[in-house]
Short mmCIF file of C-alpha atoms in Angstrom, two decimals:
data_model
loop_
_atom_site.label_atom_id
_atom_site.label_comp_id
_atom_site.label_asym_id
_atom_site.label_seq_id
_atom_site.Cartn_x
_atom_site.Cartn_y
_atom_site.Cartn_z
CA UNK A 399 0.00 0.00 0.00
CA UNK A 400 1.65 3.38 -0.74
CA UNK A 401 2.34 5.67 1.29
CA UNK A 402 -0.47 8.84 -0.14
CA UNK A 403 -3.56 6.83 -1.11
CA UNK A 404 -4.10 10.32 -3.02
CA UNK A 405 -1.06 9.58 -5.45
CA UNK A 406 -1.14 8.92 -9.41
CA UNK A 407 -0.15 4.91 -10.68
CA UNK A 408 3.03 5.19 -10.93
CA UNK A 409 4.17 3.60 -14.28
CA UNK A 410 7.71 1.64 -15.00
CA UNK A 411 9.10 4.12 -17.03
CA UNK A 412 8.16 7.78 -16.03
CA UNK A 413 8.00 7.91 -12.47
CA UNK A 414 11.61 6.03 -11.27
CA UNK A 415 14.98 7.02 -11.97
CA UNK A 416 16.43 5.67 -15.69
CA UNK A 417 16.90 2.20 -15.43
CA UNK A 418 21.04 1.79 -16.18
CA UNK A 419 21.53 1.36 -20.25
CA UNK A 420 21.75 -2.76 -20.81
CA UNK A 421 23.30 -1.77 -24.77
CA UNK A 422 26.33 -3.95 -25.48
CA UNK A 423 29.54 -1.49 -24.93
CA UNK A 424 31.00 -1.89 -28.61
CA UNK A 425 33.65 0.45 -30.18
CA UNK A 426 33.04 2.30 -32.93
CA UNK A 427 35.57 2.63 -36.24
CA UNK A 428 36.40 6.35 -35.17
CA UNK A 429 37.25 5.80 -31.51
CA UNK A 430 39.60 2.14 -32.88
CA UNK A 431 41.22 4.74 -35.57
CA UNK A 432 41.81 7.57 -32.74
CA UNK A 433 43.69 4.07 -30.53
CA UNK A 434 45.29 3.50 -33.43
CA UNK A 435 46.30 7.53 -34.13
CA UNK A 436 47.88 6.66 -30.87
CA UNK A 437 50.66 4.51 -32.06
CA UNK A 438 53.02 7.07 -33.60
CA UNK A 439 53.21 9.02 -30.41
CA UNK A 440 53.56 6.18 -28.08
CA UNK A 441 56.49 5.35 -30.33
CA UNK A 442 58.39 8.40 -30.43
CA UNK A 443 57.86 8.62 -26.28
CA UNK A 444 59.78 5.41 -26.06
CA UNK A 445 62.44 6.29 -28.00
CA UNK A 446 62.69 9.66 -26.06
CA UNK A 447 62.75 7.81 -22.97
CA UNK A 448 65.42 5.23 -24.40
CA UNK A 449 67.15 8.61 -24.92
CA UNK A 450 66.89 10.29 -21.63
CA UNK A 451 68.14 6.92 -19.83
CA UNK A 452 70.88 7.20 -22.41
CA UNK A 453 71.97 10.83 -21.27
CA UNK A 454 71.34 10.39 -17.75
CA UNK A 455 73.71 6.90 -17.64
CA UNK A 456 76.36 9.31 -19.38
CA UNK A 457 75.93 11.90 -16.93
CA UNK A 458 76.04 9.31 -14.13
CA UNK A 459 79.47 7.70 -15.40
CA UNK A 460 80.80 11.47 -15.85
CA UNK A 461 80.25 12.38 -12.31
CA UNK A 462 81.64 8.60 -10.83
CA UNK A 463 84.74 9.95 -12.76
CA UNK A 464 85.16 13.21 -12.15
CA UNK A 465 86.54 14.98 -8.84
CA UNK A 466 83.33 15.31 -6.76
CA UNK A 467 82.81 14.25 -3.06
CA UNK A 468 81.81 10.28 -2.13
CA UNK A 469 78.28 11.99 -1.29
CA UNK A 470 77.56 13.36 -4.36
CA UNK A 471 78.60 10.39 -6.32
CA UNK A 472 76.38 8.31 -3.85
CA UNK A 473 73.46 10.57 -4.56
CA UNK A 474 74.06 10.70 -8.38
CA UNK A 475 74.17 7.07 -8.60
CA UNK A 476 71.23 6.17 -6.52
CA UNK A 477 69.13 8.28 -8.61
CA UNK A 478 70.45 7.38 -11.58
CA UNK A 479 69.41 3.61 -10.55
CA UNK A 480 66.06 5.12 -9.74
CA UNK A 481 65.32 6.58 -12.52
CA UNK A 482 66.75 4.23 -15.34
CA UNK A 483 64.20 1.45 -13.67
CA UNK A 484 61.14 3.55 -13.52
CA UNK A 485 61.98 4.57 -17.16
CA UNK A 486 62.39 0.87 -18.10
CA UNK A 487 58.75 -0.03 -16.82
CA UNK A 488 57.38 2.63 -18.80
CA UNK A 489 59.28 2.00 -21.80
CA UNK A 490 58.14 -1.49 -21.50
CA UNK A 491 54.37 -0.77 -21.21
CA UNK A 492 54.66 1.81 -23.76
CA UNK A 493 56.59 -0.71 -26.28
CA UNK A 494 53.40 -2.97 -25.76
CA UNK A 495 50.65 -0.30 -26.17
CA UNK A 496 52.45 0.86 -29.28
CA UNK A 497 53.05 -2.74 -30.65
CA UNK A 498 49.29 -3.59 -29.93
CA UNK A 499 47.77 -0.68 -31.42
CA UNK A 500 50.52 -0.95 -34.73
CA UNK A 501 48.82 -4.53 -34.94
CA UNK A 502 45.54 -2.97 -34.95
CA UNK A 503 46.29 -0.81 -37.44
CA UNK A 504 46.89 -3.82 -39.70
CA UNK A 505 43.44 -5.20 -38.95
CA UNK A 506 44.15 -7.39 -35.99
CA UNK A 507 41.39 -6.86 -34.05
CA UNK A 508 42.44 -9.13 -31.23
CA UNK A 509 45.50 -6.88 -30.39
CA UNK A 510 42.79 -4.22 -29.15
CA UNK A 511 42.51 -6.16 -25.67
CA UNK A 512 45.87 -6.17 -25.62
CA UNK A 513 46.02 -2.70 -26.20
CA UNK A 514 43.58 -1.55 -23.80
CA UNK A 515 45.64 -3.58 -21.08
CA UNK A 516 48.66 -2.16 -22.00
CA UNK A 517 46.95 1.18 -21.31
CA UNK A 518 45.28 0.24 -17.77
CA UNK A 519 49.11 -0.90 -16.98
CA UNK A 520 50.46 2.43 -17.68
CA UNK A 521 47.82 4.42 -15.84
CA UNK A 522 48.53 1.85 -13.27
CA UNK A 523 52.08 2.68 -12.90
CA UNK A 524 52.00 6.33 -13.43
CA UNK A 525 49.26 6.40 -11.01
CA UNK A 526 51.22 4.41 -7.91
CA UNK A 527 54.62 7.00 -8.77
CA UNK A 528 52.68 10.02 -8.86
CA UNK A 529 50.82 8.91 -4.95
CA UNK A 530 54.60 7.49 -3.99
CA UNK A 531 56.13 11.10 -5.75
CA UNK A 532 53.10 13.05 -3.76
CA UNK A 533 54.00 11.74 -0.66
CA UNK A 534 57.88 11.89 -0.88
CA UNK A 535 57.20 16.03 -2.09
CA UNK A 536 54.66 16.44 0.98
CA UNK A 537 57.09 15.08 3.45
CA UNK A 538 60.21 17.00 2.10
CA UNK A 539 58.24 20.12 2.58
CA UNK A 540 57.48 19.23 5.90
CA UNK A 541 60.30 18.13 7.01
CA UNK A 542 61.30 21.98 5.38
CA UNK A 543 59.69 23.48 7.41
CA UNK A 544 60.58 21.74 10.87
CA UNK A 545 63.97 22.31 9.76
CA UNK A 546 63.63 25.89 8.81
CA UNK A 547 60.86 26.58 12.20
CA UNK A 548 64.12 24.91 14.08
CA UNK A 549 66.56 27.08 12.88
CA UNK A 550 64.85 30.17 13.26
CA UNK A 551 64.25 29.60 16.98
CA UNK A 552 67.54 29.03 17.40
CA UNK B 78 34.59 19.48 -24.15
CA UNK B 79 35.05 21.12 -27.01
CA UNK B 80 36.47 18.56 -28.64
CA UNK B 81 34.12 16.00 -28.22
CA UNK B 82 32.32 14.74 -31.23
CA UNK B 83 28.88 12.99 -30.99
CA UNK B 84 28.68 10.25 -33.29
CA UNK B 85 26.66 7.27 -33.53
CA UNK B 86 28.14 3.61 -32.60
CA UNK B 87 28.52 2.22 -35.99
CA UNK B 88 26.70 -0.87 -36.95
CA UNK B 89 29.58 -2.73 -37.70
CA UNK B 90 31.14 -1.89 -34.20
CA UNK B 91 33.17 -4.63 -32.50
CA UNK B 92 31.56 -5.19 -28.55
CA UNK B 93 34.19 -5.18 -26.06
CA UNK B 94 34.93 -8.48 -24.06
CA UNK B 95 34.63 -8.16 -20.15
CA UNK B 96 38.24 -8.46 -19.88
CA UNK B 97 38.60 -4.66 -21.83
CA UNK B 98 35.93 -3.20 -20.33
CA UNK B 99 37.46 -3.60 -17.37
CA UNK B 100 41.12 -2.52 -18.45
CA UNK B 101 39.49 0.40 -19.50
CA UNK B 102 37.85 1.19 -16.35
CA UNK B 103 41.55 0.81 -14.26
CA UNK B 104 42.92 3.03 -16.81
CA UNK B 105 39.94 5.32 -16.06
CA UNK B 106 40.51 5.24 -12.58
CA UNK B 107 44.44 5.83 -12.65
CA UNK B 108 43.86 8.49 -14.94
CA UNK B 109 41.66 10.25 -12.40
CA UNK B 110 44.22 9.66 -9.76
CA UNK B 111 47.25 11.01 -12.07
CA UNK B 112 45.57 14.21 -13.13
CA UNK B 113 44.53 15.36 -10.04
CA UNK B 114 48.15 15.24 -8.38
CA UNK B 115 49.55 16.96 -11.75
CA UNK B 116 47.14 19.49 -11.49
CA UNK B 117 47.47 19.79 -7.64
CA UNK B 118 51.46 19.47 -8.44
CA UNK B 119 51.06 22.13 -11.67
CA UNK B 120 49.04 24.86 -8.55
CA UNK B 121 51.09 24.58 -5.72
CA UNK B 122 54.49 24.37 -7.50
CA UNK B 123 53.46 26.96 -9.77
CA UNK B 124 52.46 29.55 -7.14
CA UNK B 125 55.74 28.82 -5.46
CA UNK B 126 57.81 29.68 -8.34
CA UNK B 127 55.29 32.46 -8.62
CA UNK B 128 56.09 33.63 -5.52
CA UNK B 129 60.05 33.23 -5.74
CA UNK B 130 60.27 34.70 -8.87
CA UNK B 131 58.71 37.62 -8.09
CA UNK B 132 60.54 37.99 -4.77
CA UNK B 133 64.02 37.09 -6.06
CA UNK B 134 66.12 40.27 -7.11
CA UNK B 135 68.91 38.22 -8.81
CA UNK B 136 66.84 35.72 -10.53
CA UNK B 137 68.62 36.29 -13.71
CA UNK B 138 72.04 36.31 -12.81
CA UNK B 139 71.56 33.40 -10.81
CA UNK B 140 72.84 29.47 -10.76
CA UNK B 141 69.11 28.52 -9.95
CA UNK B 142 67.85 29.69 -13.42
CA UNK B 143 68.26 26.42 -15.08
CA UNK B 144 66.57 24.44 -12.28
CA UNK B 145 64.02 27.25 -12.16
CA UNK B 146 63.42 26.48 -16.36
CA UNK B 147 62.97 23.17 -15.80
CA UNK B 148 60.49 23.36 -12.63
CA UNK B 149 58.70 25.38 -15.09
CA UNK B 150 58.68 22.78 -17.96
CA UNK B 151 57.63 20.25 -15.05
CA UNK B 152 54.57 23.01 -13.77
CA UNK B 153 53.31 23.31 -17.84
CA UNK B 154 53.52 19.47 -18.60
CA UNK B 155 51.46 18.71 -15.08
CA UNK B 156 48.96 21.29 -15.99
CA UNK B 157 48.57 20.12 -20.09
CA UNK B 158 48.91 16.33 -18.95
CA UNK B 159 46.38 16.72 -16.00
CA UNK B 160 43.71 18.40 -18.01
CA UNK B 161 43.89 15.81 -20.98
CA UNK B 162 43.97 12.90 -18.59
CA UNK B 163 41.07 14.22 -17.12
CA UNK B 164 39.32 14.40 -20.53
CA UNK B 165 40.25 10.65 -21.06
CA UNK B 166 38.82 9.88 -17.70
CA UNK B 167 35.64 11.86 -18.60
CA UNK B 168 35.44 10.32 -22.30
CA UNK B 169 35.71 6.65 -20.70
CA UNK B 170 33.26 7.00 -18.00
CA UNK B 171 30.54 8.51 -19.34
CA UNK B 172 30.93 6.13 -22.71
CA UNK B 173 30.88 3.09 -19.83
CA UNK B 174 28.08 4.56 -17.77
CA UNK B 175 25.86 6.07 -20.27
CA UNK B 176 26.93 4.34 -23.67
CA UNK B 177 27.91 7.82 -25.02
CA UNK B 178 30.34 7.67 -27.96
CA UNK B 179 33.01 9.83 -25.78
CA UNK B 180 35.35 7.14 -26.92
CA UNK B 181 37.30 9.00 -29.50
CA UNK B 182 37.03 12.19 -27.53
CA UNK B 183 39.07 10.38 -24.77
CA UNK B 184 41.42 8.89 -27.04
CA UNK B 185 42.01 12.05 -28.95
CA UNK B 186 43.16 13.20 -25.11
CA UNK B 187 45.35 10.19 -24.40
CA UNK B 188 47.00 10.98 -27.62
CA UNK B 189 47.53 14.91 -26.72
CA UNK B 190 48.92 13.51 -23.35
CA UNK B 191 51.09 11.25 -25.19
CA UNK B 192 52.52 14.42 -27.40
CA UNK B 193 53.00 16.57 -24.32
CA UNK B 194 54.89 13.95 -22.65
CA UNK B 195 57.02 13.42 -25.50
CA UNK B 196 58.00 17.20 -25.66
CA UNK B 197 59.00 16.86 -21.93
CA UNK B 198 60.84 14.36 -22.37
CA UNK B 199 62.53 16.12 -25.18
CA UNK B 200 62.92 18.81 -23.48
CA UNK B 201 64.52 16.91 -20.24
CA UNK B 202 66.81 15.35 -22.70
CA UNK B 203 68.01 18.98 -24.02
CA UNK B 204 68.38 20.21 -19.99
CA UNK B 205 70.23 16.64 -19.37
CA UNK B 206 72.80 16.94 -22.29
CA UNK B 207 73.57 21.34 -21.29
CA UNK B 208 74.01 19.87 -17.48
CA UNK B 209 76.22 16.75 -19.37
CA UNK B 210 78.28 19.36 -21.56
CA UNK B 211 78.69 21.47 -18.10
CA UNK B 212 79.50 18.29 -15.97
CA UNK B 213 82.20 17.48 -18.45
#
């Protein structure tokens, strides 16, 4: 029995919220050709990352050589390791995102799963840096601060 | 967005297996996640270089202007990247939730994102190989 005796029927379709769409989720020839469109950039990112690990190894090896203190050579190479490994796991993921999507272009439709994993993978990645990057910036500026609060009541 | 083209699924279209739909949601999700600290990143750092740049008297003449260029680079890519991530976000969830075809939309975005990284990453190259030729 509802609750105002006084109200209208309701009917299925006009008195409740939309029911949620039960369409098939399909993709359409322009949104596969804008993945595809995707491929030349994904490309040219790895090979700019291939180059960046390339200078930074250089600059690494320049500064283990050259006259600067054990610290400094300590620091250089431990973000040098840092860095060349997080580049390598994007390069990797990027390397399959731009393979899949160049075998898409070709008319292998299977290599779309593959592609849209590859993408979910990279997201993934970028996603746990940027919270791990967050936190490491949010602490160093605290830990500014205490430092700088300490000093100046000195 | 602007850029957003409404377009009707084409008859031929292929459906998407469970296993894609849900990559595509994680990369939705991550997406979300990455643009809001590059935009959060492209504010706070951005006001603080703001605020140093207009307070520092020898700014020019300075060691720090190097570093200070490429905190900048790092403040324009978060902003660009954040904003076209969440585009592709926006594009993927509403094709998901509402079968809208946003799909292109968002992969027009992912490919902008994809450009704008690349010119970083240029651009870090260029700062990397000055710092190199100064190194050495």
């Amino acid at each position: 029995m509802p609750a105002n005796p006084f109200e209208p029927p309701q009917t299925a379709d006009l008195d409740r919220s939309a029911p949620p769409v039960q369409a098939p989720l399909a993709v359409s020839e322009e949104a596969l050709g804008e993945l595809i469109a995707t491929a030349p950039a994904a490309r040219w990112l790895t090979r700019l990352i291939s180059l960046s690990i390339a200078v930074g190894l250089i600059e690494a090896a320049a500064v283990m050589t050259g006259h600067w203190s054990m610290g400094v050579k300590a620091g250089r190479l431990l973000s040098t390791a840092v860095g060349t490994g997080i580049a390598t796991l994007f390069l990797i993921v990027l390397r399959r995102l731009a393979t899949a999507t160049e075998r898409l272009r070709t008319g292998d439709t299977g290599a779309r799963a593959e592609a849209l994993a590859a993408q979910a993978s990279y997201f993934k990645i970028l996603g746990i840096l940027a919270l791990i990057a967050a936190g490491l910036l949010i602490l160093g500026a605290g830990a500014g601060y205490l430092v700088g609060r300490m000093a100046a009541g000195r | 967005m602007s850029d957003q083209t409404v377009q009707p699924i084409a008859p031929d279209a292929a459906r998407l297996s469970p296993a894609e739909v849900a990559s595509l949601r994680r990369a939705s999700s991550w997406a979300r996640t990455v643009a809001i600290i590059g935009l959060a990143f492209a504010v706070v750092v951005g006001l603080g270089l703001g605020v140093f740049a207009a307070t520092s008297e020898s700014l020019r003449s300075s060691a720090l202007t190097g570093v200070l260029i490429s905190i900048l680079a790092a403040v324009i890519f978060a902003a660009v990247a954040g904003q076209q991530l969440l585009g592709y976000r926006r594009g993927i969830a509403s094709f998901l939730a509402h079968r809208e075809p946003a799909l292109p939309a968002s992969f027009r975005n992912l490919r902008t994102f994809f450009w704008a990284y690349s010119i970083y990453m240029a651009f870090s190259a260029a700062m990397g190989v000055l710092t190199l030729l100064r190194v050495l």
